Amino acid sequence: MRSAAPELALIADVCLCEYTTHGHCGTLDDAGAIDNDATLPLLADAARAYADAGADVLAPSDMMDGRVAAIRAALDGAGHPERAILSYAAKFASGFYGPFREAADCAPLFGDRAGYQMDPPNGREAIAELRDDLAEGADLLMVKPAGPYLDVLAAARARFDVPIAAYQVSGEYAALHAAAERGWLDLRRVATESLLGIARAGAGIIVTYFALEAAAWLAEER
Ligand SMILES: [Zn+2]
């Protein structure tokens, strides 16, 4: 991708769950619990490898504590001080990830990710996580999912002076598509409205499965 499109900004998602036999985002200790600190050097190594391969932005999505600082140190140490970190800082344990997990076949073999992802009712904890990741050296902050967490997005926008990204996840996308297929909703209209809501709440960057369609719609409107 780097050599095919030198002008493109490349963002690499950094996590371990696609590569662990158990599907969790970190390594496990002897008791079968996530070993936060043992996971950090592995994430840092992965981020450095992506940067070596040409990624401009490294985006850790694992939710381990301390990973932004570990990745920043690894990037700086490997001669990549200019590469940015987009932290999935407020990533909630959400039912809206369902279609992606099905497609990627990456649901954990046992347990779930709720132990390291955030509790949906807890908006203040999200702000604390965002603040911590910023202090560790994150250049951009992400809220995920987007639609059910617009309040967190708006609070993040009001509080922090870095670009705020939002991730409209697979379930948000699939729900609108399914309703449109039944003739209940006008897909272009509601997809646009959902993206506008996310932008209005404060997202300067939106990651969405509607990206290609939305780009065509925007080009048409211009
Ligand atoms: Zn993961």
Short mmCIF file of N, CA and C in Angstrom, two decimals, residues 44 68-78 85:
data_model
loop_
_atom_site.label_atom_id
_atom_site.label_comp_id
_atom_site.label_asym_id
_atom_site.label_seq_id
_atom_site.Cartn_x
_atom_site.Cartn_y
_atom_site.Cartn_z
N ALA A 44 4.12 -2.83 21.28
CA ALA A 44 5.14 -1.87 20.84
C ALA A 44 5.90 -2.43 19.64
N VAL A 68 0.03 3.40 25.03
CA VAL A 68 0.42 4.55 24.21
C VAL A 68 1.86 4.95 24.52
N ALA A 69 2.21 4.99 25.80
CA ALA A 69 3.58 5.34 26.18
C ALA A 69 4.57 4.31 25.65
N ALA A 70 4.21 3.03 25.74
CA ALA A 70 5.11 1.96 25.26
C ALA A 70 5.33 2.08 23.76
N ILE A 71 4.25 2.35 23.02
CA ILE A 71 4.36 2.47 21.56
C ILE A 71 5.15 3.73 21.18
N ARG A 72 4.89 4.84 21.90
CA ARG A 72 5.63 6.08 21.62
C ARG A 72 7.13 5.86 21.78
N ALA A 73 7.50 5.19 22.88
CA ALA A 73 8.92 4.94 23.14
C ALA A 73 9.52 4.05 22.06
N ALA A 74 8.77 3.03 21.64
CA ALA A 74 9.28 2.11 20.62
C ALA A 74 9.46 2.82 19.28
N LEU A 75 8.50 3.68 18.93
CA LEU A 75 8.59 4.41 17.65
C LEU A 75 9.77 5.38 17.67
N ASP A 76 9.90 6.12 18.78
CA ASP A 76 11.00 7.08 18.89
C ASP A 76 12.34 6.35 18.83
N GLY A 77 12.41 5.21 19.52
CA GLY A 77 13.65 4.44 19.58
C GLY A 77 14.03 3.84 18.24
N ALA A 78 13.03 3.61 17.38
CA ALA A 78 13.30 2.99 16.08
C ALA A 78 13.44 4.03 14.97
N ILE A 85 0.26 8.68 16.82
CA ILE A 85 -0.52 7.64 17.49
C ILE A 85 -1.97 8.10 17.62
#
